[in-house]
Amino acid sequence: MPSLSPSLKSALSGASTTKSVILGRGGLTGLGRTFADRFPGKAAIIVADLNTWAAAGERAQHELTGAGVSTLAPHVFETSGKLKANADYARTLAAGLQDRDCIIVAVGSGVLNDLGKYASGILGRPYLCVPTAASMDGYSASGASLLDGGFKRTLPCPPPEAIVADLDVIAAAPAKMAGWGYGDLAGKLVAALDWHIADALGEDRINPVPFALVQDNLDQWLSNPLGIAKGEPDAIEDLISGLLISGFAIQAHGDSRPASGSEHQFAHLWEMEGLTVDGNPASHGACVGLATVTMLALYDHLLAADVVGAARAAIALPQPSEPQLRARLEALFTLDHVREAAWLEGKAKLIDVGMLRARRERIAAVWPDLQNVLRARFMSAADMAAKLAATGTPTRPEQMNMSIESLERDFHRAQFVRRRYTSLDLLRDTNLYDTLVSRTFAPSGYWRNAA
Ligand SMILES: [Zn+2]
């Protein structure tokens, strides 16, 4: 079995829950031993769908029994189309396993991993994950993104205790799935820019180890989009490593900040509102990819703006009252559950007038240095779009069943998705929101000119 790269090893050592990872060609051959070591005396139950059963599930079952692990009959979701990320499936699964002394082995990508993770969380048991595509960073992260009451929510549950990733399986997944994973990784660039802002303002200090785990390797992970499109083994290994390490950085930090900034706020908004593309729920990584281009186009204008002057001019500006905020959210959000979530997050952003004044003074004081830090890390929207396009990931709103106009409107909605301080909050605090968003969408701006 190939040994783990130094970066993956160091990421794993800081993970709070995950204890063991196998990553390499033929990785599945290590499944039985890993399961037996981690869960001595326990039975295994494979959770898969028809596709992932064929891709890896059957082999996984064979490897487990070959290592002397007792197995229950696999739970295979027999759907003709794409398996729905329905939290009720996980609840039913958990109820059925309540009286069986077994551990779930989730074989699949986003949906199956989330179903297995959430069912295990309900049962209060650890689980093992066998990723079948390099499509998102949720394999090694806590929380499951599932439809609950018809809408996508992040339901709390622990990450897997062990991950067995076979590169032969992952490289055989549909090429567009690797493009989604690349989109999820691309977002880490905006996440870093946003964290630098929150750090400089004293809102949310950078946690050096999780930050470095992602950012020290990100350029390497994003360096070979064509190789990813072609399914080259080295490129796919870099991609899945990056996705796993991002999840471990989340585990080490305790929340998703190392892997998620304003770009994920757009993605979560679209997911919560049930965006579909070609009749299927939009994939997470494709949402993050488009949102990353969207935020980089905005950053281009932010980095050129007179932020110091704007912060000073805004020093005494009032913030909305709670009733004004409520009225604004009524106008911005039509779906009740999204509006209520936005209300909780938006209300948390209303701060004491004195604190707001101090924050604006601090923006004016730190911006010259902060601007240099951000410029050093910045990549243009056009450059990022070219990389994403090389992997086949959407870079334009029309490819995601959206118009340029709705993307512009979403700028005013995404800021309410999370209370976490990002560049969107800096725009609000400096009163630059409308000006810079309009510039991005103006006839001379990125969206009206990018091919
Ligand atoms: Zn993500």
XYZ file of C-alpha atoms and ligand atoms in Angstrom:
452
model
C 0.000 0.000 0.000
C 1.558 3.387 -0.961
C 2.375 5.617 1.983
C 0.575 8.924 2.432
C 2.117 12.185 1.199
C 3.695 14.355 3.947
C 0.936 16.953 3.590
C -1.836 14.372 3.940
C -0.040 12.777 6.880
C 0.306 16.069 8.675
C -3.339 16.958 7.942
C -4.496 13.614 9.311
C -2.462 14.066 12.495
C -4.457 17.218 13.307
C -7.863 15.710 12.543
C -10.168 15.409 15.516
C -12.095 12.288 14.475
C -10.523 10.596 11.463
C -7.796 8.209 12.544
C -6.859 6.344 9.420
C -6.606 7.037 5.682
C -5.605 4.881 2.772
C -5.048 6.648 -0.545
C -3.521 5.009 -3.588
C -4.005 2.704 -6.538
C -5.525 -0.550 -5.383
C -6.465 1.139 -2.086
C -9.489 -1.122 -1.665
C -7.228 -4.070 -0.890
C -6.524 -2.359 2.446
C -10.207 -2.040 3.355
C -10.633 -5.306 5.267
C -7.579 -4.783 7.447
C -8.459 -1.141 8.110
C -11.997 -2.061 9.153
C -10.834 -4.925 11.375
C -8.191 -2.715 13.052
C -10.529 0.205 13.681
C -13.688 -1.685 14.576
C -12.616 -5.004 16.101
C -15.449 -7.480 16.517
C -17.983 -5.317 14.682
C -19.940 -6.286 11.595
C -19.870 -4.084 8.480
C -22.780 -2.959 6.336
C -22.035 -1.435 2.949
C -24.290 1.452 1.925
C -24.207 2.118 -1.822
C -26.401 2.718 -4.862
C -26.497 0.646 -8.042
C -23.698 2.698 -9.627
C -21.334 2.717 -6.690
C -22.077 -0.935 -5.897
C -20.790 -1.742 -9.372
C -17.876 0.718 -9.133
C -16.543 -0.395 -5.749
C -19.242 -1.797 -3.451
C -19.076 -5.397 -4.566
C -15.280 -5.385 -4.311
C -15.469 -3.727 -0.910
C -17.797 -6.491 0.309
C -15.350 -9.090 -0.998
C -12.377 -7.385 0.699
C -14.221 -7.241 4.019
C -15.266 -10.887 4.037
C -11.779 -11.862 2.806
C -10.304 -10.201 5.917
C -12.652 -12.152 8.178
C -15.002 -9.224 8.867
C -18.612 -10.315 9.275
C -20.927 -8.386 6.978
C -24.653 -7.713 6.880
C -26.526 -7.745 3.579
C -25.551 -4.506 1.809
C -27.998 -1.614 1.728
C -28.124 -0.699 -1.975
C -30.383 2.185 -3.014
C -32.005 0.949 -6.206
C -32.881 4.126 -8.038
C -32.905 4.450 -11.795
C -31.798 8.117 -11.718
C -29.522 10.101 -9.435
C -29.953 9.161 -5.766
C -31.681 11.989 -3.869
C -29.873 13.466 -0.875
C -32.931 12.915 1.298
C -32.318 13.017 5.055
C -35.285 10.646 5.532
C -33.340 7.888 3.743
C -30.656 8.222 6.420
C -33.259 8.209 9.213
C -34.876 5.047 7.825
C -31.481 3.419 7.424
C -30.505 4.300 11.005
C -33.823 3.002 12.387
C -33.288 -0.313 10.612
C -29.775 -0.694 12.068
C -30.629 0.379 15.609
C -30.586 -3.197 16.958
C -27.715 -4.457 14.809
C -24.187 -4.126 16.177
C -22.698 -2.844 12.911
C -20.666 -0.057 11.366
C -21.632 1.650 8.103
C -19.191 1.546 5.194
C -20.442 4.309 2.859
C -19.379 3.570 -0.720
C -20.043 6.527 -3.009
C -19.533 10.249 -3.467
C -21.359 13.254 -2.007
C -24.863 11.896 -1.458
C -23.973 8.406 -0.232
C -21.245 9.693 2.040
C -23.662 12.214 3.537
C -26.396 9.581 3.991
C -23.962 7.161 5.660
C -22.450 9.941 7.772
C -25.815 11.242 8.946
C -27.222 7.755 9.648
C -24.092 6.952 11.684
C -24.440 10.272 13.511
C -28.034 9.388 14.445
C -26.870 5.989 15.679
C -23.977 7.548 17.591
C -21.539 5.218 15.835
C -18.343 5.843 13.858
C -18.307 5.018 10.138
C -15.929 4.301 7.304
C -16.021 6.056 3.952
C -14.967 4.718 0.547
C -14.987 7.713 -1.858
C -15.804 6.837 -5.468
C -15.198 10.284 -7.054
C -13.020 13.352 -6.401
C -16.112 15.547 -6.435
C -16.184 17.549 -3.167
C -14.383 18.018 0.144
C -17.091 16.575 2.391
C -15.571 13.097 2.737
C -13.333 14.138 5.585
C -15.459 16.987 6.998
C -18.163 16.975 9.630
C -21.803 17.646 8.733
C -24.075 16.218 6.037
C -25.685 18.358 3.368
C -29.111 16.777 2.868
C -32.639 17.632 1.784
C -34.746 17.976 4.892
C -38.396 18.913 4.453
C -37.621 19.453 0.764
C -34.709 21.845 1.263
C -30.950 21.448 1.493
C -29.598 21.878 5.017
C -26.295 21.082 6.680
C -27.142 18.585 9.415
C -24.562 18.195 12.170
C -22.788 14.821 12.431
C -19.167 13.682 12.899
C -16.747 12.891 10.037
C -15.637 9.309 9.290
C -13.189 7.496 11.523
C -11.494 5.918 8.498
C -11.284 6.668 4.768
C -10.226 4.137 2.142
C -9.727 5.872 -1.207
C -8.781 3.752 -4.223
C -7.375 5.891 -7.050
C -8.338 3.298 -9.671
C -11.980 3.644 -8.586
C -11.847 7.442 -8.330
C -10.167 7.887 -11.723
C -12.907 5.799 -13.346
C -15.703 8.144 -12.154
C -17.359 10.412 -14.748
C -14.909 13.218 -15.681
C -17.374 15.976 -14.786
C -17.291 14.870 -11.137
C -13.565 15.638 -10.900
C -14.408 19.051 -12.368
C -16.820 19.604 -9.475
C -14.101 18.680 -6.989
C -11.800 21.148 -8.728
C -14.525 23.814 -8.358
C -14.786 23.098 -4.620
C -10.989 23.468 -4.306
C -10.938 26.681 -6.380
C -13.169 28.243 -3.721
C -10.363 27.907 -1.166
C -8.654 30.878 -2.814
C -11.572 33.206 -2.027
C -11.862 31.582 1.416
C -8.246 32.643 2.086
C -8.794 36.224 0.886
C -11.895 36.511 3.078
C -10.112 35.046 6.101
C -7.257 37.552 5.657
C -9.854 40.342 5.831
C -11.566 38.911 8.932
C -8.140 38.382 10.537
C -6.878 41.912 9.876
C -10.070 43.357 11.356
C -9.798 41.167 14.451
C -13.136 39.539 13.616
C -11.881 35.995 13.131
C -8.194 35.286 13.612
C -6.385 33.044 11.151
C -5.661 29.670 12.727
C -2.170 29.118 11.266
C -2.033 25.325 11.021
C -5.400 24.648 9.300
C -4.879 27.745 7.139
C -1.474 26.523 5.971
C -2.714 22.964 5.377
C -4.954 24.284 2.614
C -3.188 27.399 1.394
C 0.403 26.080 1.237
C -0.744 23.395 -1.193
C -3.558 25.083 -3.088
C -1.515 26.333 -6.051
C -0.215 22.807 -6.595
C -3.735 21.315 -6.412
C -5.023 23.851 -8.956
C -2.002 23.614 -11.254
C -3.106 20.891 -13.666
C -6.748 21.317 -14.736
C -6.106 19.647 -18.096
C -4.623 16.608 -16.365
C -7.751 16.408 -14.243
C -9.964 16.624 -17.325
C -7.981 13.766 -18.887
C -8.127 11.719 -15.689
C -4.332 11.515 -15.348
C -3.546 9.535 -12.170
C -1.144 12.121 -10.682
C -3.595 14.964 -11.256
C -6.493 12.984 -9.758
C -4.337 12.047 -6.756
C -3.495 15.721 -6.179
C -7.182 16.579 -6.450
C -8.471 13.972 -4.003
C -5.574 14.776 -1.626
C -6.576 18.440 -1.707
C -10.200 17.603 -1.019
C -9.330 15.284 1.876
C -6.849 17.756 3.376
C -9.464 20.540 3.171
C -11.831 18.387 5.211
C -9.088 17.667 7.747
C -8.375 21.399 8.032
C -12.070 21.839 8.891
C -11.781 19.084 11.517
C -8.668 20.700 12.993
C -10.244 24.162 13.128
C -13.652 23.052 14.361
C -15.653 24.832 11.658
C -15.515 25.238 7.892
C -13.643 28.571 7.827
C -10.374 27.094 6.392
C -12.300 25.814 3.371
C -15.200 28.184 2.940
C -15.786 31.920 2.544
C -18.183 34.153 0.646
C -18.069 31.841 -2.410
C -19.661 29.071 -0.337
C -22.361 31.516 0.787
C -23.502 31.807 -2.845
C -23.294 28.033 -3.267
C -25.292 27.366 -0.083
C -27.908 29.898 -1.169
C -28.369 28.170 -4.526
C -28.472 24.756 -2.874
C -30.952 25.859 -0.205
C -33.200 27.318 -2.893
C -33.092 24.072 -4.838
C -31.234 25.228 -7.971
C -31.453 22.556 -10.657
C -29.342 22.100 -13.775
C -30.629 19.766 -16.498
C -33.308 18.527 -14.110
C -30.852 17.490 -11.353
C -29.934 19.375 -8.167
C -26.925 21.564 -9.013
C -23.726 19.903 -7.809
C -22.010 21.589 -4.873
C -18.630 21.920 -6.582
C -20.130 23.445 -9.730
C -21.916 26.028 -7.551
C -18.682 26.824 -5.698
C -16.729 27.118 -8.976
C -19.105 29.690 -10.458
C -19.294 31.553 -7.141
C -15.486 31.672 -6.994
C -15.326 33.391 -10.389
C -18.114 35.704 -9.199
C -16.228 36.727 -6.066
C -12.883 37.149 -7.863
C -14.558 39.530 -10.343
C -15.777 41.530 -7.339
C -12.348 41.408 -5.638
C -10.817 42.928 -8.766
C -12.875 46.076 -8.138
C -12.445 45.935 -4.360
C -8.653 45.914 -4.721
C -8.796 48.968 -6.978
C -11.236 50.926 -4.786
C -10.476 53.703 -2.289
C -11.431 51.566 0.694
C -9.717 53.861 3.211
C -11.681 56.877 1.982
C -14.901 54.858 1.875
C -14.441 53.544 5.440
C -13.793 57.063 6.727
C -16.788 58.490 4.870
C -18.949 55.713 6.311
C -17.777 56.227 9.933
C -21.080 57.619 11.236
C -23.490 55.853 8.882
C -26.233 54.020 10.770
C -26.941 50.335 10.264
C -30.503 49.160 9.625
C -32.820 48.680 12.577
C -34.223 45.175 13.147
C -37.573 46.087 11.516
C -35.732 47.571 8.506
C -33.619 44.428 8.182
C -36.741 42.278 8.434
C -38.430 44.291 5.667
C -35.329 44.000 3.485
C -35.222 40.217 3.906
C -38.941 39.984 3.078
C -38.117 41.639 -0.239
C -34.985 39.571 -0.930
C -36.115 36.044 -0.028
C -39.300 34.333 -1.153
C -38.819 30.942 0.521
C -39.761 30.947 4.223
C -36.993 28.641 5.459
C -34.263 30.578 3.631
C -35.654 33.919 4.845
C -35.763 32.689 8.444
C -32.169 31.438 8.207
C -31.164 34.802 6.693
C -32.926 36.599 9.550
C -30.936 34.711 12.191
C -27.631 35.323 10.396
C -28.458 38.928 9.431
C -29.543 39.839 12.973
C -26.271 38.455 14.333
C -24.434 40.939 12.091
C -26.125 43.981 13.657
C -23.618 45.228 16.216
C -23.327 48.015 18.727
C -22.904 51.467 17.090
C -19.612 52.084 18.894
C -18.239 48.744 17.737
C -19.279 49.462 14.184
C -17.519 52.811 14.294
C -14.376 51.173 15.687
C -14.508 48.541 12.963
C -14.693 51.206 10.260
C -11.746 53.032 11.793
C -9.846 49.762 11.818
C -10.663 49.101 8.155
C -9.194 52.508 7.258
C -6.101 51.792 9.366
C -5.323 48.278 8.140
C -6.394 48.490 4.502
C -3.048 49.599 2.937
C -1.233 46.548 4.342
C -4.216 44.246 3.930
C -4.608 45.320 0.311
C -1.005 44.208 -0.347
C -1.622 40.822 1.272
C -4.775 40.325 -0.802
C -3.102 41.460 -4.026
C -0.266 39.003 -3.494
C -2.767 36.120 -3.294
C -5.323 37.335 -5.848
C -6.035 35.583 -9.139
C -8.206 37.261 -11.784
C -11.693 35.954 -12.465
C -10.685 35.340 -16.088
C -7.667 33.211 -15.092
C -9.706 31.160 -12.632
C -12.515 30.769 -15.185
C -10.004 29.459 -17.744
C -8.784 26.826 -15.276
C -12.309 25.762 -14.333
C -13.365 25.647 -17.983
C -10.404 23.349 -18.727
C -11.910 20.819 -16.302
C -15.345 21.228 -17.900
C -16.811 23.040 -14.871
C -19.332 25.859 -15.537
C -18.007 29.403 -15.368
C -21.043 31.347 -16.585
C -24.456 31.773 -14.917
C -26.288 30.576 -18.052
C -24.527 27.203 -17.727
C -26.067 26.919 -14.268
C -29.610 27.805 -15.251
C -29.221 31.409 -14.032
C -29.158 34.826 -15.668
C -26.509 37.516 -15.184
C -29.258 39.620 -13.588
C -30.104 36.973 -10.999
C -26.405 36.509 -10.222
C -26.191 40.258 -9.540
C -29.274 40.063 -7.300
C -27.723 37.159 -5.403
C -24.856 39.421 -4.300
C -27.359 41.201 -2.100
C -28.686 37.912 -0.701
C -25.542 35.828 -0.203
C -24.273 38.104 2.592
C -27.108 36.835 4.813
C -26.299 33.137 4.406
C -23.615 33.001 7.136
C -22.737 35.343 9.983
C -19.019 34.679 9.366
C -17.192 37.948 8.454
C -16.180 38.034 4.771
C -15.457 40.521 1.990
C -19.235 40.912 1.619
C -19.364 42.376 5.130
C -16.443 44.665 4.348
C -18.419 45.989 1.369
C -21.394 46.650 3.655
C -19.296 48.321 6.372
C -17.593 50.642 3.886
C -20.848 51.405 2.069
C -19.240 50.102 -1.147
C -21.705 47.281 -1.749
C -23.893 48.806 -4.440
C -21.056 50.658 -6.177
C -18.698 47.696 -6.539
C -21.340 45.101 -7.358
C -22.733 47.422 -10.070
C -19.224 47.894 -11.437
C -18.772 44.134 -11.765
C -21.989 43.849 -13.774
C -21.632 47.136 -15.736
C -21.171 47.107 -19.535
C -17.407 47.461 -18.980
C -17.345 44.926 -16.110
C -16.359 41.248 -16.098
C -19.741 39.648 -16.697
C -20.676 41.636 -19.803
C -17.288 40.987 -21.397
C -16.122 37.531 -20.358
C -16.676 34.988 -23.101
Zn -17.466 22.952 -0.433
